Amino acid sequence: MSASGATSDQRTKLRVGTRSSKLALIQTEHAIKQLTKQHPEIKVDVATMKTIGDKIQDIAMSKIGDKGLFTKELEAALEAGEIDFVVHSAKDMPTQLADNMELAAVMERADPRDAVVMSVKNKDKKRLDELPSGSVVGTGSVRRVSQLRRLYPHLEFMDIRGNLNTRMAKLDAEDSPYAALVLAVAGMQRLGAQARITQTLDNVLHAVGQGALGIEARADDVYMKQLVATSLGHRPTWLACLAERQLMRALEGGCSVPIGVRTQWSNEGSTLSLQAIVASPDGAEAVEADASAAFASDADASAADACAVDLGARVAALMRERGASKILDAIHPPEPNAN
């Protein structure tokens, strides 16, 4: 019987889908460990696969499209019943998922900030402002470049592709053009490579969902959605990511659009603030906005979810009022209306 046809009393064996990179496997094993700790009767097998984003390594992500770049193949296997759920880096998940796909849970967020990793040739330096004028910094993120160009105009930025281990090898190669890379703190920590981090970029807003793991399931698989939500879900991270994803959805952005965010809880976890920036790829123009929302202690889950979504929508509306549409339309011109 396929995974989609299994009944609840047959769910002692599950299959989880993931990308085949070392980091993706580490993240998936983290999710499995947490799930089986609470449900030791369940055995989880891992199915790995390469996505479009993994296969195309010589073209910048912004030039090959971003909708489902790292998710389509996994979703196809999920829809076919070959796997029961998928562990994603939440930042890779489109805000509009495929039919019958649902974000069922978000795991507790690791450090969402970006970090600087210096090349071995620059091991005497720690911060980007210490690099000589014209030094090349590698990153595949338009969001990072748009903010970094505003903060460090003396530096040059060059695209770099590949999984985290591949990018690190490119950085340390003898003929490497890169003086440093900008990478996600969470990925470095999960790979056990945090000792290479020389600076955390508190002044750069991170990607939507960065540092969190998103668990995707079929929308019609009620058992699986409940299982992962109760075993893996972390409500504060879930609500923060709901707000961030609604902001991006309202701004019609994706991985190649320079939208940066920061969410923070305060007042003993009762208030969520959302700060966002949209910047032009050259860093010349930027629009920022922020807002907060108070969550009633007696609010049920659906009311809290609605409050988080409203927060993201409000910040998006503020940004549009301040000119974000002009920046976004210049990056991805809107399609003309069909006559």
Tab-separated table of C-alpha atoms in Angstrom:
chain	number	residue	atom	x	y	z
A	1	MET	CA	0.000	0.000	0.000
A	2	SER	CA	1.301	3.484	-0.811
A	3	ALA	CA	2.140	5.990	1.929
A	4	SER	CA	-0.948	8.015	0.976
A	5	GLY	CA	-3.161	4.980	1.406
A	6	ALA	CA	-1.810	3.820	4.757
A	7	THR	CA	-4.148	3.790	7.712
A	8	SER	CA	-3.238	5.119	11.134
A	9	ASP	CA	-2.598	1.630	12.584
A	10	GLN	CA	-0.025	1.040	9.849
A	11	ARG	CA	1.914	4.189	10.582
A	12	THR	CA	4.679	2.533	12.581
A	13	LYS	CA	6.751	2.859	9.418
A	14	LEU	CA	7.169	6.249	7.737
A	15	ARG	CA	9.244	7.611	4.874
A	16	VAL	CA	10.607	11.142	4.983
A	17	GLY	CA	11.872	12.981	1.910
A	18	THR	CA	14.840	15.304	1.844
A	19	ARG	CA	17.479	16.751	-0.413
A	20	SER	CA	20.675	14.723	-0.565
A	21	SER	CA	23.171	17.291	0.722
A	22	LYS	CA	25.001	16.697	3.990
A	23	LEU	CA	23.251	19.640	5.642
A	24	ALA	CA	19.800	18.459	4.502
A	25	LEU	CA	20.489	14.990	5.891
A	26	ILE	CA	21.649	16.412	9.227
A	27	GLN	CA	18.487	18.492	9.454
A	28	THR	CA	16.321	15.490	8.573
A	29	GLU	CA	18.010	13.305	11.173
A	30	HIS	CA	17.348	16.041	13.733
A	31	ALA	CA	13.644	15.911	12.910
A	32	ILE	CA	13.572	12.091	12.995
A	33	LYS	CA	15.302	12.022	16.372
A	34	GLN	CA	12.774	14.432	17.849
A	35	LEU	CA	9.804	12.550	16.370
A	36	THR	CA	10.942	9.071	17.440
A	37	LYS	CA	11.845	10.281	20.923
A	38	GLN	CA	8.157	10.982	21.447
A	39	HIS	CA	7.007	8.005	19.349
A	40	PRO	CA	9.567	5.207	19.796
A	41	GLU	CA	7.199	2.770	18.082
A	42	ILE	CA	7.697	4.597	14.770
A	43	LYS	CA	10.509	3.748	12.362
A	44	VAL	CA	11.407	6.391	9.788
A	45	ASP	CA	13.237	5.656	6.540
A	46	VAL	CA	14.911	8.450	4.580
A	47	ALA	CA	14.412	8.997	0.843
A	48	THR	CA	16.891	11.437	-0.694
A	49	MET	CA	16.640	13.217	-4.019
A	50	LYS	CA	18.177	16.059	-5.973
A	51	THR	CA	16.036	19.073	-6.826
A	52	ILE	CA	16.322	21.460	-9.761
A	53	GLY	CA	18.272	23.836	-7.541
A	54	ASP	CA	20.739	21.060	-6.691
A	55	LYS	CA	21.224	20.010	-10.308
A	56	ILE	CA	21.824	23.462	-11.818
A	57	GLN	CA	25.008	24.793	-10.240
A	58	ASP	CA	26.412	27.131	-12.893
A	59	ILE	CA	23.578	29.690	-13.030
A	60	ALA	CA	22.579	32.192	-10.350
A	61	MET	CA	19.328	31.286	-8.595
A	62	SER	CA	17.855	34.653	-9.513
A	63	LYS	CA	18.212	33.719	-13.199
A	64	ILE	CA	16.690	30.243	-13.139
A	65	GLY	CA	13.524	31.080	-11.207
A	66	ASP	CA	12.797	30.559	-7.560
A	67	LYS	CA	9.339	29.055	-7.160
A	68	GLY	CA	9.885	25.531	-5.901
A	69	LEU	CA	13.538	25.466	-6.917
A	70	PHE	CA	14.370	23.183	-3.967
A	71	THR	CA	10.941	21.615	-3.389
A	72	LYS	CA	9.218	20.445	-6.604
A	73	GLU	CA	10.739	16.971	-6.836
A	74	LEU	CA	10.087	16.339	-3.151
A	75	GLU	CA	6.485	17.486	-3.487
A	76	ALA	CA	5.979	15.222	-6.498
A	77	ALA	CA	7.121	12.225	-4.425
A	78	LEU	CA	4.892	13.347	-1.564
A	79	GLU	CA	1.841	13.663	-3.809
A	80	ALA	CA	2.563	10.230	-5.335
A	81	GLY	CA	2.538	8.673	-1.868
A	82	GLU	CA	6.181	7.610	-2.103
A	83	ILE	CA	6.970	9.540	1.086
A	84	ASP	CA	4.885	10.679	4.060
A	85	PHE	CA	6.423	14.066	4.839
A	86	VAL	CA	9.326	16.314	3.856
A	87	VAL	CA	11.873	18.200	5.953
A	88	HIS	CA	12.806	21.509	4.294
A	89	SER	CA	14.873	24.507	5.210
A	90	ALA	CA	11.901	26.801	5.732
A	91	LYS	CA	13.565	29.565	3.720
A	92	ASP	CA	13.471	27.307	0.627
A	93	MET	CA	9.708	26.843	0.738
A	94	PRO	CA	7.589	28.955	-1.630
A	95	THR	CA	4.835	30.948	0.037
A	96	GLN	CA	2.320	29.359	-2.342
A	97	LEU	CA	2.628	25.592	-2.082
A	98	ALA	CA	1.512	23.102	-4.711
A	99	ASP	CA	-2.034	21.720	-4.671
A	100	ASN	CA	-2.670	19.315	-1.773
A	101	MET	CA	0.571	20.399	-0.067
A	102	GLU	CA	0.601	22.028	3.355
A	103	LEU	CA	3.128	23.436	5.780
A	104	ALA	CA	2.184	21.184	8.690
A	105	ALA	CA	4.757	22.259	11.282
A	106	VAL	CA	7.768	24.476	11.841
A	107	MET	CA	10.493	23.306	14.198
A	108	GLU	CA	12.154	25.538	16.770
A	109	ARG	CA	14.312	28.118	15.063
A	110	ALA	CA	18.094	28.117	15.302
A	111	ASP	CA	20.086	31.367	15.028
A	112	PRO	CA	18.593	33.064	11.918
A	113	ARG	CA	21.423	35.548	11.343
A	114	ASP	CA	23.937	35.665	8.510
A	115	ALA	CA	27.627	35.134	9.185
A	116	VAL	CA	30.978	35.989	7.649
A	117	VAL	CA	33.485	33.225	6.910
A	118	MET	CA	36.940	34.418	5.903
A	119	SER	CA	39.149	32.536	3.444
A	120	VAL	CA	42.291	30.872	4.747
A	121	LYS	CA	44.244	33.639	3.009
A	122	ASN	CA	42.458	36.197	5.171
A	123	LYS	CA	42.575	34.327	8.464
A	124	ASP	CA	44.082	37.415	10.111
A	125	LYS	CA	40.829	39.304	9.479
A	126	LYS	CA	37.439	38.889	11.119
A	127	ARG	CA	35.074	41.606	9.893
A	128	LEU	CA	33.989	42.724	6.438
A	129	ASP	CA	35.050	46.292	7.146
A	130	GLU	CA	38.626	45.018	7.605
A	131	LEU	CA	38.858	43.773	4.012
A	132	PRO	CA	40.689	45.971	1.481
A	133	SER	CA	38.707	47.900	-1.107
A	134	GLY	CA	37.737	45.727	-4.045
A	135	SER	CA	37.809	42.453	-2.092
A	136	VAL	CA	35.323	39.890	-3.410
A	137	VAL	CA	32.665	38.473	-1.104
A	138	GLY	CA	30.740	35.424	-2.269
A	139	THR	CA	27.013	34.864	-1.778
A	140	GLY	CA	24.211	33.453	-3.893
A	141	SER	CA	21.603	35.654	-2.207
A	142	VAL	CA	20.291	38.827	-3.841
A	143	ARG	CA	18.864	39.794	-0.447
A	144	ARG	CA	22.296	39.712	1.172
A	145	VAL	CA	23.983	41.594	-1.652
A	146	SER	CA	21.375	44.366	-1.684
A	147	GLN	CA	21.902	45.045	2.022
A	148	LEU	CA	25.664	44.474	2.098
A	149	ARG	CA	26.266	46.925	-0.747
A	150	ARG	CA	24.650	49.626	1.384
A	151	LEU	CA	26.763	48.738	4.404
A	152	TYR	CA	30.089	47.917	2.716
A	153	PRO	CA	30.317	49.929	-0.528
A	154	HIS	CA	34.067	49.277	-0.768
A	155	LEU	CA	33.512	45.559	-1.435
A	156	GLU	CA	32.635	43.603	-4.568
A	157	PHE	CA	30.105	40.764	-4.528
A	158	MET	CA	30.146	37.647	-6.661
A	159	ASP	CA	27.619	34.837	-6.988
A	160	ILE	CA	28.561	31.437	-5.589
A	161	ARG	CA	26.509	28.227	-5.925
A	162	GLY	CA	26.623	24.779	-4.407
A	163	ASN	CA	25.773	23.286	-1.055
A	164	LEU	CA	27.484	24.675	2.013
A	165	ASN	CA	30.421	22.247	1.910
A	166	THR	CA	30.973	22.991	-1.786
A	167	ARG	CA	30.965	26.741	-1.186
A	168	MET	CA	33.448	26.387	1.663
A	169	ALA	CA	35.761	24.375	-0.605
A	170	LYS	CA	35.515	27.066	-3.284
A	171	LEU	CA	36.392	29.702	-0.693
A	172	ASP	CA	39.524	27.869	0.467
A	173	ALA	CA	40.760	26.803	-2.981
A	174	GLU	CA	44.226	28.075	-3.903
A	175	ASP	CA	42.863	29.994	-6.890
A	176	SER	CA	39.736	31.239	-5.114
A	177	PRO	CA	38.609	34.756	-6.065
A	178	TYR	CA	36.744	35.080	-2.758
A	179	ALA	CA	38.095	36.883	0.281
A	180	ALA	CA	35.083	35.815	2.334
A	181	LEU	CA	31.638	34.255	2.126
A	182	VAL	CA	28.376	35.231	3.757
A	183	LEU	CA	26.458	32.166	4.932
A	184	ALA	CA	23.670	31.298	7.350
A	185	VAL	CA	24.744	30.855	10.970
A	186	ALA	CA	22.271	27.967	11.394
A	187	GLY	CA	23.758	25.949	8.552
A	188	MET	CA	27.290	26.409	9.847
A	189	GLN	CA	26.223	25.337	13.331
A	190	ARG	CA	24.371	22.257	12.097
A	191	LEU	CA	27.449	21.177	10.127
A	192	GLY	CA	29.648	21.717	13.177
A	193	ALA	CA	31.604	24.406	11.321
A	194	GLN	CA	30.753	27.352	13.591
A	195	ALA	CA	34.424	27.823	14.483
A	196	ARG	CA	34.918	29.273	10.982
A	197	ILE	CA	32.464	32.106	11.695
A	198	THR	CA	34.360	35.357	12.263
A	199	GLN	CA	31.443	37.831	12.346
A	200	THR	CA	27.690	37.665	12.767
A	201	LEU	CA	25.867	40.311	10.759
A	202	ASP	CA	23.381	41.820	13.200
A	203	ASN	CA	22.832	44.727	10.792
A	204	VAL	CA	21.611	42.472	7.947
A	205	LEU	CA	18.010	41.264	7.998
A	206	HIS	CA	17.712	37.553	7.275
A	207	ALA	CA	15.619	35.587	4.792
A	208	VAL	CA	12.020	34.617	5.457
A	209	GLY	CA	12.074	31.372	7.441
A	210	GLN	CA	15.865	31.345	7.846
A	211	GLY	CA	17.105	29.119	10.667
A	212	ALA	CA	13.854	27.135	10.875
A	213	LEU	CA	12.915	23.736	9.480
A	214	GLY	CA	9.550	23.426	7.735
A	215	ILE	CA	7.685	20.109	7.684
A	216	GLU	CA	5.514	19.603	4.606
A	217	ALA	CA	2.738	17.023	4.346
A	218	ARG	CA	-0.217	16.292	2.099
A	219	ALA	CA	-3.157	18.508	2.970
A	220	ASP	CA	-5.485	15.488	2.961
A	221	ASP	CA	-3.271	13.429	5.305
A	222	VAL	CA	-4.841	14.464	8.603
A	223	TYR	CA	-2.974	11.865	10.652
A	224	MET	CA	0.442	12.939	9.408
A	225	LYS	CA	-0.276	16.644	9.860
A	226	GLN	CA	-1.332	16.052	13.457
A	227	LEU	CA	1.658	13.811	14.149
A	228	VAL	CA	4.296	16.269	12.945
A	229	ALA	CA	2.521	19.295	14.435
A	230	THR	CA	2.435	17.759	17.909
A	231	SER	CA	5.843	16.060	17.732
A	232	LEU	CA	7.910	18.642	15.862
A	233	GLY	CA	6.033	21.939	15.922
A	234	HIS	CA	7.223	24.969	17.908
A	235	ARG	CA	4.456	27.567	18.257
A	236	PRO	CA	6.593	30.731	18.685
A	237	THR	CA	8.611	29.841	15.564
A	238	TRP	CA	5.432	28.841	13.709
A	239	LEU	CA	3.804	32.213	14.402
A	240	ALA	CA	6.953	34.165	13.497
A	241	CYS	CA	7.244	32.266	10.203
A	242	LEU	CA	3.541	32.772	9.456
A	243	ALA	CA	4.056	36.527	9.751
A	244	GLU	CA	7.212	36.449	7.627
A	245	ARG	CA	5.663	34.254	4.934
A	246	GLN	CA	2.553	36.429	4.743
A	247	LEU	CA	4.767	39.482	4.287
A	248	MET	CA	6.559	37.807	1.384
A	249	ARG	CA	3.315	36.488	-0.082
A	250	ALA	CA	1.768	39.965	0.016
A	251	LEU	CA	4.847	41.455	-1.645
A	252	GLU	CA	4.897	38.632	-4.201
A	253	GLY	CA	8.521	37.893	-3.430
A	254	GLY	CA	10.640	34.776	-3.699
A	255	CYS	CA	14.196	33.620	-3.090
A	256	SER	CA	15.598	35.978	-5.736
A	257	VAL	CA	13.822	39.065	-4.400
A	258	PRO	CA	15.778	41.069	-1.809
A	259	ILE	CA	13.328	40.922	1.094
A	260	GLY	CA	14.942	40.788	4.536
A	261	VAL	CA	13.109	40.262	7.818
A	262	ARG	CA	13.612	40.054	11.553
A	263	THR	CA	11.000	38.778	14.014
A	264	GLN	CA	11.370	38.998	17.775
A	265	TRP	CA	9.240	37.999	20.739
A	266	SER	CA	9.012	40.256	23.805
A	267	ASN	CA	6.844	40.832	26.877
A	268	GLU	CA	7.268	37.239	28.020
A	269	GLY	CA	6.287	35.882	24.637
A	270	SER	CA	3.089	37.866	24.244
A	271	THR	CA	4.246	40.406	21.634
A	272	LEU	CA	5.721	39.650	18.227
A	273	SER	CA	7.515	42.369	16.263
A	274	LEU	CA	8.298	42.163	12.565
A	275	GLN	CA	10.872	44.347	10.829
A	276	ALA	CA	11.425	44.162	7.075
A	277	ILE	CA	13.482	45.691	4.293
A	278	VAL	CA	13.233	45.616	0.505
A	279	ALA	CA	16.297	46.910	-1.299
A	280	SER	CA	17.294	47.258	-4.919
A	281	PRO	CA	20.007	44.808	-6.050
A	282	ASP	CA	22.544	47.630	-6.298
A	283	GLY	CA	21.695	48.785	-2.784
A	284	ALA	CA	20.870	52.296	-3.974
A	285	GLU	CA	17.241	52.233	-2.836
A	286	ALA	CA	15.605	50.644	0.181
A	287	VAL	CA	12.250	50.653	1.925
A	288	GLU	CA	11.851	49.585	5.547
A	289	ALA	CA	8.873	49.080	7.841
A	290	ASP	CA	8.030	47.434	11.138
A	291	ALA	CA	5.033	46.671	13.308
A	292	SER	CA	4.104	44.485	16.254
A	293	ALA	CA	1.169	42.395	17.408
A	294	ALA	CA	-0.040	41.412	20.866
A	295	PHE	CA	-1.224	37.835	21.367
A	296	ALA	CA	-3.896	37.201	23.986
A	297	SER	CA	-2.871	34.528	26.480
A	298	ASP	CA	-6.258	32.827	26.122
A	299	ALA	CA	-6.352	32.953	22.295
A	300	ASP	CA	-6.839	29.625	20.532
A	301	ALA	CA	-4.448	28.461	17.815
A	302	SER	CA	-6.543	29.686	14.897
A	303	ALA	CA	-6.899	33.171	16.420
A	304	ALA	CA	-3.154	33.363	17.067
A	305	ASP	CA	-2.428	32.228	13.507
A	306	ALA	CA	-4.743	34.919	12.145
A	307	CYS	CA	-2.995	37.539	14.281
A	308	ALA	CA	0.411	36.522	12.900
A	309	VAL	CA	-0.852	36.591	9.308
A	310	ASP	CA	-2.366	40.024	9.909
A	311	LEU	CA	0.987	41.284	11.225
A	312	GLY	CA	2.736	40.204	8.024
A	313	ALA	CA	0.018	41.789	5.891
A	314	ARG	CA	0.237	45.083	7.795
A	315	VAL	CA	4.000	45.351	7.363
A	316	ALA	CA	3.663	44.512	3.657
A	317	ALA	CA	1.033	47.254	3.258
A	318	LEU	CA	3.317	49.766	4.985
A	319	MET	CA	6.161	48.835	2.661
A	320	ARG	CA	4.008	49.235	-0.429
A	321	GLU	CA	2.884	52.648	0.822
A	322	ARG	CA	6.541	53.622	1.152
A	323	GLY	CA	7.527	52.531	-2.354
A	324	ALA	CA	8.458	48.837	-2.145
A	325	SER	CA	6.419	48.064	-5.270
A	326	LYS	CA	8.648	50.316	-7.350
A	327	ILE	CA	11.744	48.369	-6.291
A	328	LEU	CA	10.109	44.962	-6.742
A	329	ASP	CA	8.582	45.801	-10.118
A	330	ALA	CA	11.992	46.941	-11.375
A	331	ILE	CA	13.384	43.515	-10.462
A	332	HIS	CA	10.456	41.485	-11.820
A	333	PRO	CA	8.264	43.676	-14.081
A	334	PRO	CA	4.578	42.769	-13.755
A	335	GLU	CA	3.087	40.880	-16.687
A	336	PRO	CA	0.854	43.021	-18.922
A	337	ASN	CA	-2.865	42.359	-18.657
A	338	ALA	CA	-4.111	40.080	-21.391
A	339	ASN	CA	-6.660	41.693	-23.720
